Amino acid sequence: MVPNEIAIVSADPYRSKLLLSSLESAGFNGRIFDSGQSALEWLRSEEACTVVLDWKLPDVSGLAVLRTLRAEFRTAEIPVILLGGDLSEAEKLIAFEAGADLCLAGPVNHSVFVARVRALLRRMRYQPGTGW
């Protein structure tokens, strides 16, 4: 696992760039994917410490990507943060049942977002710059 590589999967290039900028300023490296399939292909051959995943993607749903990640041995343990502008409580419940580690709805406060990424990784005993 690459200790500070985060995959950002979003069809919204503006959102992706904002998230990437926030993560890079906090010491993480990021890769942007504009489709679920391209992210899955990369994650099957490369390693990431976290996946930030939009609920809505152009090719497959974020939920389908999440379920695929959890079903495959190589990616089953990667923390996944699911994002959605208008996630209902029912959709959040479905996402958590499918294996999401965190669901964020509405506009994302980037400082809080980075703090949540750090908290999630801290629970997994990881801190940027220190390795596992």
mmCIF file of the C-alpha atoms, coordinates in Angstrom:
data_MODEL
# 
_entry.id   MODEL 
# 
loop_
_atom_site.group_PDB 
_atom_site.id 
_atom_site.type_symbol 
_atom_site.label_atom_id 
_atom_site.label_alt_id 
_atom_site.label_comp_id 
_atom_site.label_asym_id 
_atom_site.label_entity_id 
_atom_site.label_seq_id 
_atom_site.pdbx_PDB_ins_code 
_atom_site.Cartn_x 
_atom_site.Cartn_y 
_atom_site.Cartn_z 
_atom_site.occupancy 
_atom_site.B_iso_or_equiv 
_atom_site.pdbx_formal_charge 
_atom_site.auth_seq_id 
_atom_site.auth_comp_id 
_atom_site.auth_asym_id 
_atom_site.auth_atom_id 
_atom_site.pdbx_PDB_model_num 
ATOM 1   C CA . MET A 1 1   ? 0.000   0.000  0.000   1.00 0.00 ? 1   MET A CA 1 
ATOM 2   C CA . VAL A 1 2   ? 1.310   3.414  -0.927  1.00 0.00 ? 2   VAL A CA 1 
ATOM 3   C CA . PRO A 1 3   ? 1.158   5.242  2.399   1.00 0.00 ? 3   PRO A CA 1 
ATOM 4   C CA . ASN A 1 4   ? -0.165  8.573  1.183   1.00 0.00 ? 4   ASN A CA 1 
ATOM 5   C CA . GLU A 1 5   ? -1.693  7.905  -2.256  1.00 0.00 ? 5   GLU A CA 1 
ATOM 6   C CA . ILE A 1 6   ? -5.398  8.734  -2.390  1.00 0.00 ? 6   ILE A CA 1 
ATOM 7   C CA . ALA A 1 7   ? -7.611  7.896  -5.357  1.00 0.00 ? 7   ALA A CA 1 
ATOM 8   C CA . ILE A 1 8   ? -10.254 10.540 -6.077  1.00 0.00 ? 8   ILE A CA 1 
ATOM 9   C CA . VAL A 1 9   ? -13.071 9.166  -8.222  1.00 0.00 ? 9   VAL A CA 1 
ATOM 10  C CA . SER A 1 10  ? -15.413 11.862 -9.484  1.00 0.00 ? 10  SER A CA 1 
ATOM 11  C CA . ALA A 1 11  ? -16.972 12.925 -12.766 1.00 0.00 ? 11  ALA A CA 1 
ATOM 12  C CA . ASP A 1 12  ? -16.828 16.535 -11.588 1.00 0.00 ? 12  ASP A CA 1 
ATOM 13  C CA . PRO A 1 13  ? -13.392 17.917 -12.528 1.00 0.00 ? 13  PRO A CA 1 
ATOM 14  C CA . TYR A 1 14  ? -13.861 21.021 -10.376 1.00 0.00 ? 14  TYR A CA 1 
ATOM 15  C CA . ARG A 1 15  ? -14.634 18.931 -7.267  1.00 0.00 ? 15  ARG A CA 1 
ATOM 16  C CA . SER A 1 16  ? -11.743 16.587 -8.031  1.00 0.00 ? 16  SER A CA 1 
ATOM 17  C CA . LYS A 1 17  ? -9.255  19.441 -8.315  1.00 0.00 ? 17  LYS A CA 1 
ATOM 18  C CA . LEU A 1 18  ? -10.465 21.034 -5.073  1.00 0.00 ? 18  LEU A CA 1 
ATOM 19  C CA . LEU A 1 19  ? -10.207 17.743 -3.197  1.00 0.00 ? 19  LEU A CA 1 
ATOM 20  C CA . LEU A 1 20  ? -6.780  17.047 -4.688  1.00 0.00 ? 20  LEU A CA 1 
ATOM 21  C CA . SER A 1 21  ? -5.547  20.508 -3.726  1.00 0.00 ? 21  SER A CA 1 
ATOM 22  C CA . SER A 1 22  ? -6.782  20.065 -0.150  1.00 0.00 ? 22  SER A CA 1 
ATOM 23  C CA . LEU A 1 23  ? -5.162  16.648 0.151   1.00 0.00 ? 23  LEU A CA 1 
ATOM 24  C CA . GLU A 1 24  ? -1.863  17.736 -1.390  1.00 0.00 ? 24  GLU A CA 1 
ATOM 25  C CA . SER A 1 25  ? -1.634  20.715 0.961   1.00 0.00 ? 25  SER A CA 1 
ATOM 26  C CA . ALA A 1 26  ? -1.963  18.219 3.821   1.00 0.00 ? 26  ALA A CA 1 
ATOM 27  C CA . GLY A 1 27  ? 0.919   16.075 2.531   1.00 0.00 ? 27  GLY A CA 1 
ATOM 28  C CA . PHE A 1 28  ? -0.979  13.437 0.576   1.00 0.00 ? 28  PHE A CA 1 
ATOM 29  C CA . ASN A 1 29  ? -0.541  12.455 -3.052  1.00 0.00 ? 29  ASN A CA 1 
ATOM 30  C CA . GLY A 1 30  ? -3.630  12.016 -5.143  1.00 0.00 ? 30  GLY A CA 1 
ATOM 31  C CA . ARG A 1 31  ? -4.751  10.551 -8.425  1.00 0.00 ? 31  ARG A CA 1 
ATOM 32  C CA . ILE A 1 32  ? -7.923  11.681 -10.130 1.00 0.00 ? 32  ILE A CA 1 
ATOM 33  C CA . PHE A 1 33  ? -10.210 9.299  -12.013 1.00 0.00 ? 33  PHE A CA 1 
ATOM 34  C CA . ASP A 1 34  ? -13.292 10.436 -13.895 1.00 0.00 ? 34  ASP A CA 1 
ATOM 35  C CA . SER A 1 35  ? -14.959 7.016  -14.023 1.00 0.00 ? 35  SER A CA 1 
ATOM 36  C CA . GLY A 1 36  ? -15.452 4.074  -11.734 1.00 0.00 ? 36  GLY A CA 1 
ATOM 37  C CA . GLN A 1 37  ? -14.024 1.617  -14.243 1.00 0.00 ? 37  GLN A CA 1 
ATOM 38  C CA . SER A 1 38  ? -10.760 3.533  -14.688 1.00 0.00 ? 38  SER A CA 1 
ATOM 39  C CA . ALA A 1 39  ? -10.337 3.742  -10.910 1.00 0.00 ? 39  ALA A CA 1 
ATOM 40  C CA . LEU A 1 40  ? -11.011 0.017  -10.474 1.00 0.00 ? 40  LEU A CA 1 
ATOM 41  C CA . GLU A 1 41  ? -8.476  -0.874 -13.158 1.00 0.00 ? 41  GLU A CA 1 
ATOM 42  C CA . TRP A 1 42  ? -5.825  1.271  -11.476 1.00 0.00 ? 42  TRP A CA 1 
ATOM 43  C CA . LEU A 1 43  ? -6.627  0.017  -7.975  1.00 0.00 ? 43  LEU A CA 1 
ATOM 44  C CA . ARG A 1 44  ? -6.314  -3.585 -9.152  1.00 0.00 ? 44  ARG A CA 1 
ATOM 45  C CA . SER A 1 45  ? -2.708  -2.983 -10.199 1.00 0.00 ? 45  SER A CA 1 
ATOM 46  C CA . GLU A 1 46  ? -1.558  -0.118 -7.964  1.00 0.00 ? 46  GLU A CA 1 
ATOM 47  C CA . GLU A 1 47  ? -2.027  0.674  -4.306  1.00 0.00 ? 47  GLU A CA 1 
ATOM 48  C CA . ALA A 1 48  ? -3.739  3.484  -2.458  1.00 0.00 ? 48  ALA A CA 1 
ATOM 49  C CA . CYS A 1 49  ? -4.288  4.264  1.211   1.00 0.00 ? 49  CYS A CA 1 
ATOM 50  C CA . THR A 1 50  ? -7.797  5.672  0.643   1.00 0.00 ? 50  THR A CA 1 
ATOM 51  C CA . VAL A 1 51  ? -10.448 6.027  -2.046  1.00 0.00 ? 51  VAL A CA 1 
ATOM 52  C CA . VAL A 1 52  ? -12.648 9.124  -2.199  1.00 0.00 ? 52  VAL A CA 1 
ATOM 53  C CA . LEU A 1 53  ? -15.632 8.096  -4.292  1.00 0.00 ? 53  LEU A CA 1 
ATOM 54  C CA . ASP A 1 54  ? -18.581 10.021 -5.699  1.00 0.00 ? 54  ASP A CA 1 
ATOM 55  C CA . TRP A 1 55  ? -21.989 8.382  -5.390  1.00 0.00 ? 55  TRP A CA 1 
ATOM 56  C CA . LYS A 1 56  ? -22.805 9.340  -8.994  1.00 0.00 ? 56  LYS A CA 1 
ATOM 57  C CA . LEU A 1 57  ? -20.378 8.431  -11.755 1.00 0.00 ? 57  LEU A CA 1 
ATOM 58  C CA . PRO A 1 58  ? -20.856 8.393  -15.530 1.00 0.00 ? 58  PRO A CA 1 
ATOM 59  C CA . ASP A 1 59  ? -20.250 4.681  -16.113 1.00 0.00 ? 59  ASP A CA 1 
ATOM 60  C CA . VAL A 1 60  ? -21.184 2.798  -12.934 1.00 0.00 ? 60  VAL A CA 1 
ATOM 61  C CA . SER A 1 61  ? -22.522 3.974  -9.612  1.00 0.00 ? 61  SER A CA 1 
ATOM 62  C CA . GLY A 1 62  ? -20.177 4.745  -6.757  1.00 0.00 ? 62  GLY A CA 1 
ATOM 63  C CA . LEU A 1 63  ? -22.057 2.085  -4.825  1.00 0.00 ? 63  LEU A CA 1 
ATOM 64  C CA . ALA A 1 64  ? -21.173 -0.521 -7.475  1.00 0.00 ? 64  ALA A CA 1 
ATOM 65  C CA . VAL A 1 65  ? -17.517 0.528  -7.306  1.00 0.00 ? 65  VAL A CA 1 
ATOM 66  C CA . LEU A 1 66  ? -17.617 0.269  -3.511  1.00 0.00 ? 66  LEU A CA 1 
ATOM 67  C CA . ARG A 1 67  ? -19.113 -3.226 -3.654  1.00 0.00 ? 67  ARG A CA 1 
ATOM 68  C CA . THR A 1 68  ? -16.470 -4.311 -6.165  1.00 0.00 ? 68  THR A CA 1 
ATOM 69  C CA . LEU A 1 69  ? -13.680 -2.938 -3.975  1.00 0.00 ? 69  LEU A CA 1 
ATOM 70  C CA . ARG A 1 70  ? -14.998 -4.824 -0.960  1.00 0.00 ? 70  ARG A CA 1 
ATOM 71  C CA . ALA A 1 71  ? -15.422 -8.051 -2.933  1.00 0.00 ? 71  ALA A CA 1 
ATOM 72  C CA . GLU A 1 72  ? -11.853 -8.191 -4.237  1.00 0.00 ? 72  GLU A CA 1 
ATOM 73  C CA . PHE A 1 73  ? -9.056  -9.401 -1.969  1.00 0.00 ? 73  PHE A CA 1 
ATOM 74  C CA . ARG A 1 74  ? -6.534  -6.777 -3.090  1.00 0.00 ? 74  ARG A CA 1 
ATOM 75  C CA . THR A 1 75  ? -8.842  -3.824 -2.405  1.00 0.00 ? 75  THR A CA 1 
ATOM 76  C CA . ALA A 1 76  ? -11.112 -5.105 0.363   1.00 0.00 ? 76  ALA A CA 1 
ATOM 77  C CA . GLU A 1 77  ? -9.358  -3.241 3.181   1.00 0.00 ? 77  GLU A CA 1 
ATOM 78  C CA . ILE A 1 78  ? -8.818  0.147  1.516   1.00 0.00 ? 78  ILE A CA 1 
ATOM 79  C CA . PRO A 1 79  ? -10.771 2.842  3.380   1.00 0.00 ? 79  PRO A CA 1 
ATOM 80  C CA . VAL A 1 80  ? -13.509 4.367  1.233   1.00 0.00 ? 80  VAL A CA 1 
ATOM 81  C CA . ILE A 1 81  ? -15.106 7.783  1.703   1.00 0.00 ? 81  ILE A CA 1 
ATOM 82  C CA . LEU A 1 82  ? -18.319 8.142  -0.270  1.00 0.00 ? 82  LEU A CA 1 
ATOM 83  C CA . LEU A 1 83  ? -19.350 11.658 -1.341  1.00 0.00 ? 83  LEU A CA 1 
ATOM 84  C CA . GLY A 1 84  ? -22.711 12.831 -2.556  1.00 0.00 ? 84  GLY A CA 1 
ATOM 85  C CA . GLY A 1 85  ? -24.283 16.235 -2.840  1.00 0.00 ? 85  GLY A CA 1 
ATOM 86  C CA . ASP A 1 86  ? -27.692 15.052 -1.774  1.00 0.00 ? 86  ASP A CA 1 
ATOM 87  C CA . LEU A 1 87  ? -27.257 11.690 -0.056  1.00 0.00 ? 87  LEU A CA 1 
ATOM 88  C CA . SER A 1 88  ? -30.361 10.693 1.841   1.00 0.00 ? 88  SER A CA 1 
ATOM 89  C CA . GLU A 1 89  ? -30.159 8.891  5.150   1.00 0.00 ? 89  GLU A CA 1 
ATOM 90  C CA . ALA A 1 90  ? -31.341 5.735  3.360   1.00 0.00 ? 90  ALA A CA 1 
ATOM 91  C CA . GLU A 1 91  ? -28.533 6.046  0.796   1.00 0.00 ? 91  GLU A CA 1 
ATOM 92  C CA . LYS A 1 92  ? -25.983 6.541  3.566   1.00 0.00 ? 92  LYS A CA 1 
ATOM 93  C CA . LEU A 1 93  ? -27.264 3.421  5.283   1.00 0.00 ? 93  LEU A CA 1 
ATOM 94  C CA . ILE A 1 94  ? -26.944 1.446  2.037   1.00 0.00 ? 94  ILE A CA 1 
ATOM 95  C CA . ALA A 1 95  ? -23.397 2.760  1.585   1.00 0.00 ? 95  ALA A CA 1 
ATOM 96  C CA . PHE A 1 96  ? -22.375 1.823  5.122   1.00 0.00 ? 96  PHE A CA 1 
ATOM 97  C CA . GLU A 1 97  ? -23.888 -1.634 4.692   1.00 0.00 ? 97  GLU A CA 1 
ATOM 98  C CA . ALA A 1 98  ? -21.903 -2.007 1.450   1.00 0.00 ? 98  ALA A CA 1 
ATOM 99  C CA . GLY A 1 99  ? -18.684 -1.157 3.271   1.00 0.00 ? 99  GLY A CA 1 
ATOM 100 C CA . ALA A 1 100 ? -18.177 2.610  3.164   1.00 0.00 ? 100 ALA A CA 1 
ATOM 101 C CA . ASP A 1 101 ? -16.050 3.885  6.017   1.00 0.00 ? 101 ASP A CA 1 
ATOM 102 C CA . LEU A 1 102 ? -17.431 7.413  5.824   1.00 0.00 ? 102 LEU A CA 1 
ATOM 103 C CA . CYS A 1 103 ? -20.247 9.166  3.924   1.00 0.00 ? 103 CYS A CA 1 
ATOM 104 C CA . LEU A 1 104 ? -20.222 12.903 3.368   1.00 0.00 ? 104 LEU A CA 1 
ATOM 105 C CA . ALA A 1 105 ? -23.212 14.758 1.919   1.00 0.00 ? 105 ALA A CA 1 
ATOM 106 C CA . GLY A 1 106 ? -23.621 18.306 0.738   1.00 0.00 ? 106 GLY A CA 1 
ATOM 107 C CA . PRO A 1 107 ? -20.848 20.777 0.104   1.00 0.00 ? 107 PRO A CA 1 
ATOM 108 C CA . VAL A 1 108 ? -17.609 19.564 1.630   1.00 0.00 ? 108 VAL A CA 1 
ATOM 109 C CA . ASN A 1 109 ? -15.655 21.830 3.960   1.00 0.00 ? 109 ASN A CA 1 
ATOM 110 C CA . HIS A 1 110 ? -12.127 21.047 2.828   1.00 0.00 ? 110 HIS A CA 1 
ATOM 111 C CA . SER A 1 111 ? -10.465 21.503 6.218   1.00 0.00 ? 111 SER A CA 1 
ATOM 112 C CA . VAL A 1 112 ? -12.983 19.148 7.807   1.00 0.00 ? 112 VAL A CA 1 
ATOM 113 C CA . PHE A 1 113 ? -12.584 16.747 4.876   1.00 0.00 ? 113 PHE A CA 1 
ATOM 114 C CA . VAL A 1 114 ? -8.805  16.532 5.386   1.00 0.00 ? 114 VAL A CA 1 
ATOM 115 C CA . ALA A 1 115 ? -9.304  16.115 9.146   1.00 0.00 ? 115 ALA A CA 1 
ATOM 116 C CA . ARG A 1 116 ? -11.705 13.231 8.495   1.00 0.00 ? 116 ARG A CA 1 
ATOM 117 C CA . VAL A 1 117 ? -9.244  11.568 6.113   1.00 0.00 ? 117 VAL A CA 1 
ATOM 118 C CA . ARG A 1 118 ? -6.539  11.863 8.770   1.00 0.00 ? 118 ARG A CA 1 
ATOM 119 C CA . ALA A 1 119 ? -8.868  10.486 11.459  1.00 0.00 ? 119 ALA A CA 1 
ATOM 120 C CA . LEU A 1 120 ? -9.810  7.548  9.275   1.00 0.00 ? 120 LEU A CA 1 
ATOM 121 C CA . LEU A 1 121 ? -6.180  6.744  8.554   1.00 0.00 ? 121 LEU A CA 1 
ATOM 122 C CA . ARG A 1 122 ? -5.209  7.277  12.190  1.00 0.00 ? 122 ARG A CA 1 
ATOM 123 C CA . ARG A 1 123 ? -7.663  4.566  13.141  1.00 0.00 ? 123 ARG A CA 1 
ATOM 124 C CA . MET A 1 124 ? -5.777  2.391  10.695  1.00 0.00 ? 124 MET A CA 1 
ATOM 125 C CA . ARG A 1 125 ? -2.494  3.458  12.358  1.00 0.00 ? 125 ARG A CA 1 
ATOM 126 C CA . TYR A 1 126 ? -1.214  5.562  9.471   1.00 0.00 ? 126 TYR A CA 1 
ATOM 127 C CA . GLN A 1 127 ? 0.173   9.094  9.490   1.00 0.00 ? 127 GLN A CA 1 
ATOM 128 C CA . PRO A 1 128 ? 1.559   10.823 6.377   1.00 0.00 ? 128 PRO A CA 1 
ATOM 129 C CA . GLY A 1 129 ? 5.328   10.824 6.348   1.00 0.00 ? 129 GLY A CA 1 
ATOM 130 C CA . THR A 1 130 ? 5.690   8.031  8.886   1.00 0.00 ? 130 THR A CA 1 
ATOM 131 C CA . GLY A 1 131 ? 4.525   4.989  6.928   1.00 0.00 ? 131 GLY A CA 1 
ATOM 132 C CA . TRP A 1 132 ? 2.687   2.113  8.543   1.00 0.00 ? 132 TRP A CA 1 
# 
